Coordinates of C-alpha atoms (C1' of nucleotides) in Angstrom, one line a residue:
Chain A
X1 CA 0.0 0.0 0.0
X2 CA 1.6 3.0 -0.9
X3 CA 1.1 6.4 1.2
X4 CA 1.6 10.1 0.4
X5 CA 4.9 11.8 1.3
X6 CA 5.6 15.3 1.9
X7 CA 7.2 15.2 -1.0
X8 CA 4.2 14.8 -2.8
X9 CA 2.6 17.2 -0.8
X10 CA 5.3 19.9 -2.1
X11 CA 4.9 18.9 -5.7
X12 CA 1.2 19.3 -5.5
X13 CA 1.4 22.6 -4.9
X14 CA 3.9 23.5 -6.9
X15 CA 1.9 22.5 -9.9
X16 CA -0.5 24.4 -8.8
X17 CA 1.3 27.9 -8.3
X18 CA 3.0 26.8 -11.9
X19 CA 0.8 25.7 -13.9
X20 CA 3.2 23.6 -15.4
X21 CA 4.7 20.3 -14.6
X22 CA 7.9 21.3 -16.4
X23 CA 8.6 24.3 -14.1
X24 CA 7.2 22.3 -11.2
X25 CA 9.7 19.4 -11.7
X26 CA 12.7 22.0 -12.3
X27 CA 11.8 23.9 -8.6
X28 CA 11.4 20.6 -7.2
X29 CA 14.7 19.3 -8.9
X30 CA 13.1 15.8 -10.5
X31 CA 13.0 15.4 -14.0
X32 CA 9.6 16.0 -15.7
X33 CA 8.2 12.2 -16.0
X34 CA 9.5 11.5 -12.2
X35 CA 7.1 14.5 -11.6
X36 CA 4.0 12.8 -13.8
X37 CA 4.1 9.9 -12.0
X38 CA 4.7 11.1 -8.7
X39 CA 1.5 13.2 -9.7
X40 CA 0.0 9.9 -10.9
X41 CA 0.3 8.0 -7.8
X42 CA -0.9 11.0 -5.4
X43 CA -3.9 10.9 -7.5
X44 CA -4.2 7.2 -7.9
X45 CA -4.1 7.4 -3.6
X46 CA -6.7 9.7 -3.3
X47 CA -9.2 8.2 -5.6
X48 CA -9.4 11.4 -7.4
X49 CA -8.0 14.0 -10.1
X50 CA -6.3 16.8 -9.1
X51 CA -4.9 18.0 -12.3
X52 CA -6.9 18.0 -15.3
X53 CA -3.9 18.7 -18.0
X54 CA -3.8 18.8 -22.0
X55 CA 0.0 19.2 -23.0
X56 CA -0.7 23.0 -23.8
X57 CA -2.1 23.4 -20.3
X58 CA -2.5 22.2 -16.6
X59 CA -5.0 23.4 -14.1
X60 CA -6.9 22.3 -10.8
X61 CA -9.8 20.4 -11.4
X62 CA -12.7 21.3 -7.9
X63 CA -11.1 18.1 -5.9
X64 CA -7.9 20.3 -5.8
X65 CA -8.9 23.0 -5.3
X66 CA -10.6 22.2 -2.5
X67 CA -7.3 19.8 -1.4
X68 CA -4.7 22.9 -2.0
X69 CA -5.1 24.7 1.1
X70 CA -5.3 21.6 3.1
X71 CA -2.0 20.8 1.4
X72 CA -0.8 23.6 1.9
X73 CA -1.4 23.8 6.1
X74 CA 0.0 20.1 6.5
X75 CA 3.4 21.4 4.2
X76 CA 3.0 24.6 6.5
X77 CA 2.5 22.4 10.0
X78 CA 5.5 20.1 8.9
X79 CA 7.7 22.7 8.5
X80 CA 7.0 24.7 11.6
X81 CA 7.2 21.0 13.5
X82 CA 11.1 20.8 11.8
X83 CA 12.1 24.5 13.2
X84 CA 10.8 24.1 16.4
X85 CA 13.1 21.2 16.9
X86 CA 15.6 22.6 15.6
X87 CA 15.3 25.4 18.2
X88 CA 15.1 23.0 21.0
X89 CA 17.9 20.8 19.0
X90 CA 20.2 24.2 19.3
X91 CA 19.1 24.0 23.2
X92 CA 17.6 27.8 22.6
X93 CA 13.5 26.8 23.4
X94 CA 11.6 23.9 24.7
X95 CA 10.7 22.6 28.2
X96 CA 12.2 20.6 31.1
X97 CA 9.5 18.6 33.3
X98 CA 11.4 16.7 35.8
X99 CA 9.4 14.4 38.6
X100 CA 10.8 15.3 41.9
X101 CA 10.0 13.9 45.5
X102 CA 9.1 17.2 47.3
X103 CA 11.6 16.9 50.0
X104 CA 14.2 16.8 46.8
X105 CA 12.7 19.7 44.8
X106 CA 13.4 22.3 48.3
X107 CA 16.8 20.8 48.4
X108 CA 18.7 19.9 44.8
X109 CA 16.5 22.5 42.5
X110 CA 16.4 26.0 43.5
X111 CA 20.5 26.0 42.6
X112 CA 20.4 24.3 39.5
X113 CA 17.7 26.1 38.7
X114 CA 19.3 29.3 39.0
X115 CA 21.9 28.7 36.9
X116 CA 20.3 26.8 34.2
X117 CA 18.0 29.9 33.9
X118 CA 20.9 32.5 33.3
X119 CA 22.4 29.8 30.9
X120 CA 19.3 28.8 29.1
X121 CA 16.7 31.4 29.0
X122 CA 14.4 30.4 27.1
X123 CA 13.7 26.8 28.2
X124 CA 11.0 26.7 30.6
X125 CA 10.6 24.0 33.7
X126 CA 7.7 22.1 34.9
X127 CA 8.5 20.5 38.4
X128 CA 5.9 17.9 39.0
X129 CA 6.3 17.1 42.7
X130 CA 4.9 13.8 43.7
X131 CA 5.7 10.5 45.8
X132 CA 8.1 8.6 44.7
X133 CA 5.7 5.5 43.4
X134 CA 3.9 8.4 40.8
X135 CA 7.4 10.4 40.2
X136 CA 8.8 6.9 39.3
X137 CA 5.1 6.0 36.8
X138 CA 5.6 9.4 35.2
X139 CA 8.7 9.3 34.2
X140 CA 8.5 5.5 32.8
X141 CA 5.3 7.1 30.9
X142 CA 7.0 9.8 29.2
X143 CA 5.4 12.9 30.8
X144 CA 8.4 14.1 32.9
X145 CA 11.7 14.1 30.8
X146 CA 13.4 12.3 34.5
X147 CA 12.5 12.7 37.9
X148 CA 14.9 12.6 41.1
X149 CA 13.7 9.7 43.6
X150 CA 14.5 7.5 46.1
X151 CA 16.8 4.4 45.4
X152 CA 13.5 2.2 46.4
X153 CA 11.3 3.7 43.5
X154 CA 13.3 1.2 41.0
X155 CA 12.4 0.0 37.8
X156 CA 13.5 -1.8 35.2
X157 CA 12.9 0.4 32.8
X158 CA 14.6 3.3 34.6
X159 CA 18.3 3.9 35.3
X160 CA 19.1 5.2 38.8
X161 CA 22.0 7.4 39.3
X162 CA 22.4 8.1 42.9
X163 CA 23.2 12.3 44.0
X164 CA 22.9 12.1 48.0
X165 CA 22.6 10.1 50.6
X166 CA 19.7 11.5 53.0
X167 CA 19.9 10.0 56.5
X168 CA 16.6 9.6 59.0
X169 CA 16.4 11.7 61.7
X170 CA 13.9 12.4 64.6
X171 CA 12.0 15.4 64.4
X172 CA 11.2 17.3 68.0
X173 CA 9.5 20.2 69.1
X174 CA 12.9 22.2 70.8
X175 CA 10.8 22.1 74.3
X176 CA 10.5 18.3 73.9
X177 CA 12.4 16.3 76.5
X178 CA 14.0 13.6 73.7
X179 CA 16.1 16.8 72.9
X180 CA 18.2 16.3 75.7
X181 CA 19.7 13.6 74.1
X182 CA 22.0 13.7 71.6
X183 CA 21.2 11.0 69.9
X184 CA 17.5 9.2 70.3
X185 CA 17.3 5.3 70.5
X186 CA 13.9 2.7 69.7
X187 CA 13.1 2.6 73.5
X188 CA 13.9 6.0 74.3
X189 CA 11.1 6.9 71.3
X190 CA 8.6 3.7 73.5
X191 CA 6.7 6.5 75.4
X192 CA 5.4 9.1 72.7
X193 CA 3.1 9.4 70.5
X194 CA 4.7 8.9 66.9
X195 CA 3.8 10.7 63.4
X196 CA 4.1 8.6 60.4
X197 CA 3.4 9.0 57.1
X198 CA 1.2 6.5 55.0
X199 CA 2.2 2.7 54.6
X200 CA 2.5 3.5 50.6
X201 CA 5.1 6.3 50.8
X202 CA 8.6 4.9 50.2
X203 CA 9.6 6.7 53.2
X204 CA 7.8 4.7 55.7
X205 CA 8.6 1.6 53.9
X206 CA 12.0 2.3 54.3
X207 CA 11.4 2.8 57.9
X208 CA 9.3 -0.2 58.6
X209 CA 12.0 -2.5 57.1
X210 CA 14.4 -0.7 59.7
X211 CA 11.5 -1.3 62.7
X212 CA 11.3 -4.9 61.8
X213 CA 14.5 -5.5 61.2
X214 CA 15.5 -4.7 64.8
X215 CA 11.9 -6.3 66.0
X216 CA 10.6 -3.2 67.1
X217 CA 7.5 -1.3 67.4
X218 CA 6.4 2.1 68.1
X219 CA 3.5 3.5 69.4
X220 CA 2.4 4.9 66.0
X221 CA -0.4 7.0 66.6
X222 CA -1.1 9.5 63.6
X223 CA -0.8 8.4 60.2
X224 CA -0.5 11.3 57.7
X225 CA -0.1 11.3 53.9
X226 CA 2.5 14.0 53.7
X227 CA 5.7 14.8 55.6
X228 CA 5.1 18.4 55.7
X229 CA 1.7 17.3 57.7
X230 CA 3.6 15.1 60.3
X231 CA 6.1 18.3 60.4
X232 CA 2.7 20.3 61.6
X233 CA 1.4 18.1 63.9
X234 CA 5.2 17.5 65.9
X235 CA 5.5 21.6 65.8
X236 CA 1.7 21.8 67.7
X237 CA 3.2 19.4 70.4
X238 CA 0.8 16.1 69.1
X239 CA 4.0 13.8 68.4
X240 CA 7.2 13.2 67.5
X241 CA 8.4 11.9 64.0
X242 CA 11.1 9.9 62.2
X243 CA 11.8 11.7 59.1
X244 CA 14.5 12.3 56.2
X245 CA 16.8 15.2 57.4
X246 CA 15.6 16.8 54.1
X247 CA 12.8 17.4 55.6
X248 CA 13.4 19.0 58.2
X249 CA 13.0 23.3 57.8
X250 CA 16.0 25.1 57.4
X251 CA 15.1 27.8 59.2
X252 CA 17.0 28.2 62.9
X253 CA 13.9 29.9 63.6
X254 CA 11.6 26.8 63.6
X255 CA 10.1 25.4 66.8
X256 CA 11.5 22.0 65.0
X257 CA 15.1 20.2 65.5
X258 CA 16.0 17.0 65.2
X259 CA 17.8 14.5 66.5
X260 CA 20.4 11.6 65.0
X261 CA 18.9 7.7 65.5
X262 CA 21.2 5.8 67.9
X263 CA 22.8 2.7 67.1
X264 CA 20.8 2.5 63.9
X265 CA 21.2 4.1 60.6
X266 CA 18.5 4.5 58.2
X267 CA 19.6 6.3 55.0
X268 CA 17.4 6.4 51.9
X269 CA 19.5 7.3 48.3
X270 CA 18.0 10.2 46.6
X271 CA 19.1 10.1 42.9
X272 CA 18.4 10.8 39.0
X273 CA 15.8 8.6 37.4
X274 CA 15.7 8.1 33.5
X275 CA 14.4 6.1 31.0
X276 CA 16.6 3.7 30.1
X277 CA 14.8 2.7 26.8
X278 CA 15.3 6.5 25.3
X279 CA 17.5 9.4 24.9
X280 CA 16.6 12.4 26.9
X281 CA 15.4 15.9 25.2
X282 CA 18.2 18.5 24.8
X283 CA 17.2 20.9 27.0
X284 CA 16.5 17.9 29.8
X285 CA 20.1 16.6 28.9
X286 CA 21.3 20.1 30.0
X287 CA 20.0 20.5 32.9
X288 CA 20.9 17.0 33.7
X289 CA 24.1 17.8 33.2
X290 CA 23.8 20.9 35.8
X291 CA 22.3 19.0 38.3
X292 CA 25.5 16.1 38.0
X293 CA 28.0 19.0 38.4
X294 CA 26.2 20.1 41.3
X295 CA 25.1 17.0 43.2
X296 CA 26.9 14.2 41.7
X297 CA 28.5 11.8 44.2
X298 CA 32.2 10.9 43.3
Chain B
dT1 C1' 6.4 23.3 -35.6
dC2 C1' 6.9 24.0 -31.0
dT3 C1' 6.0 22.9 -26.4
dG4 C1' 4.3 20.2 -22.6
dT5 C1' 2.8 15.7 -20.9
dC6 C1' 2.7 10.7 -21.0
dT7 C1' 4.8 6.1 -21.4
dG8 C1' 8.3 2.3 -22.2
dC9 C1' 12.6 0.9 -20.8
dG10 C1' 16.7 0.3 -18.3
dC11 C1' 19.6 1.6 -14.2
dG12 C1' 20.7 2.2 -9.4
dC13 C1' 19.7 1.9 -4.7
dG14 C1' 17.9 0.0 -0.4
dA15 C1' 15.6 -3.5 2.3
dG16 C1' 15.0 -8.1 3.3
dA17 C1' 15.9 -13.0 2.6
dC18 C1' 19.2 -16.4 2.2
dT19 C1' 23.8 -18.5 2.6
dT20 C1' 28.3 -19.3 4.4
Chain C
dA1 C1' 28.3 -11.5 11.6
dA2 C1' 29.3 -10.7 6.9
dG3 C1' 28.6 -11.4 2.2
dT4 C1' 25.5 -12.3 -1.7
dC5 C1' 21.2 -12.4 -4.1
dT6 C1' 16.5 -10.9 -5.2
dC7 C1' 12.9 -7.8 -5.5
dG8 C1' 10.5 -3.5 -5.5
dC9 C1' 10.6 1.2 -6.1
dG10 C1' 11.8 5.6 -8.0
dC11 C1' 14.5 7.9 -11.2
dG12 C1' 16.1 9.7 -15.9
dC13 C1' 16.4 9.2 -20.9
dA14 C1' 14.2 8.9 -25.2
dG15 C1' 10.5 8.8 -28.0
dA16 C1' 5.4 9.2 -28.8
dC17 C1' 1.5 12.0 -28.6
dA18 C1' -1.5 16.0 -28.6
dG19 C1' -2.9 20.8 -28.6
dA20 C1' -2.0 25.7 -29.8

DNA sequence: TCTGTCTGCGCGCGAGACTT
DNA sequence: AAGTCTCGCGCGCAGACAGA
């Protein structure tokens, strides 16, 4: 079955501004039969004349007439399709969407962001800041160019470059007794209420592995869906939480601090998470590259 | 007669099948 | 994996044809 290239496309209308098949094939560099048949087999697709021609003259029948500006628009669409890549080829336009775990996008963007923007002004970013199980599902589908994760959101169809190690911590009001201590143990946690996110986010699963692990259990009292909640509830006095230091505010002005976990050491990898099936945009591949000079681990 | 289009024929190229 | 063969497709050349 044979199907209608833009080079026919082309021809077509340059019959038509013509008139001629002659001049037609010299602008469009065949030779005048290669031009016929081309014209032929257009035709002979579309069920219909285009042309009607005597060899003194050649001129649109009502089927192209009607076809030329469509023809036209697709030759005019194609074209507009090519320069746009090209701009985002030559790393001048186009759009970054990256999949970031929230606690991530506070710590590695702003930076890279900065100075991808005085480099690259024109290319835009879309942060979409989700868990890691939909960061992960978003960038195997294709709407964010990569995403920066944990090392448990694995896939095989994703490569994983780790950036940063992000150790758990406990997070304290600064009145609460635990702060004391210097370090916080399982038992010295036994008596308080504890803050814990939901048993999907990788964060707690991380966490339970460590619990179970050491055959312990806490008296788990609030479950929230977000860490910035279980950050709320510990800064109203309802809890205390086990959190990535990430998490925690920056601020020394925060009613929150944290504590190291004695004896036990619960990191979770934060990295870069690709496609491993397909090459990255441009303009993603750039800021990639950013984010490896700034974060990568050596 | 001149000029433009169509058609027969042969050539070259690329893709896929087959062999070593 | 590399080399060879086959087939289909598109091309240009040359000649036929037709209208002004």
């Amino acid at each position: 079955m044979h199907q209608i290239e833009f080079k026919d496309l082309v021809i077509f209308i340059r019959i038509a501004e013509t008139g001629n098949f002659h001049d037609a094939a010299e602008l469009t560099f065949l030779s005048q039969p290669a031009l016929s048949r081309r014209m032929q087999k257009l035709e002979t697709i579309l069920g219909a004349q285009l042309f009607e021609r005597t060899t003194r003259k050649t001129w649109l029948t009502s089927v192209g007439r009607e076809f030329l500006p469509k023809a036209r628009r697709m030759v005019e669409d194609f074209e507009l399709s090519v320069l746009g890549i090209k701009d985002m080829a030559s790393q001048q336009k186009g759009k970054v969407t990256i999949a970031c775990i929230p606690t991530a996008a506070f710590y590695f963007l702003p930076s890279v962001i900065n100075v991808f923007n005085e480099r690259y002004p024109g290319i835009r970013i879309q942060i979409l800041d989700e868990s890691a199980n939909h960061g992960l599902e978003s960038v195997i589908r294709g709407d964010a160019d990569f995403g920066i994760n944990m090392a448990i959101a694995q896939h095989p169809e994703v490569s994983f470059t780790p950036l940063l190690d992000d150790p758990f911590v406990v997070c304290l009001r600064k009145d609460h007794p635990l702060c004391e201590l210097e370090e916080v143990s399982w038992i010295d946690m036994e008596p308080y209420k504890l803050i814990s996110v939901g048993r999907a986010s990788g964060n707690r699963i991380l966490l339970d592995k460590s619990l179970a692990r050491d055959q312990v259990q806490l008296n788990s009292f609030y479950e929230v869906q977000h860490l910035s909640t279980s950050l709320g509830l510990v800064e109203m006095g309802l809890g205390i939480s086990i959190v990535p230091k990430l998490a925690m505010p920056l601020s020394s002005a925060s009613v929150l601090t944290s504590r190291p976990l004695k004896g036990q050491k619960i990191d979770r990898s934060i990295g870069l998470v690709k496609r491993s099936s397909t090459s990255v945009s441009p303009a993603a591949d750039l800021f990639i590259n950013i984010l490896l000079e700034h974060w990568s681990v050596d």
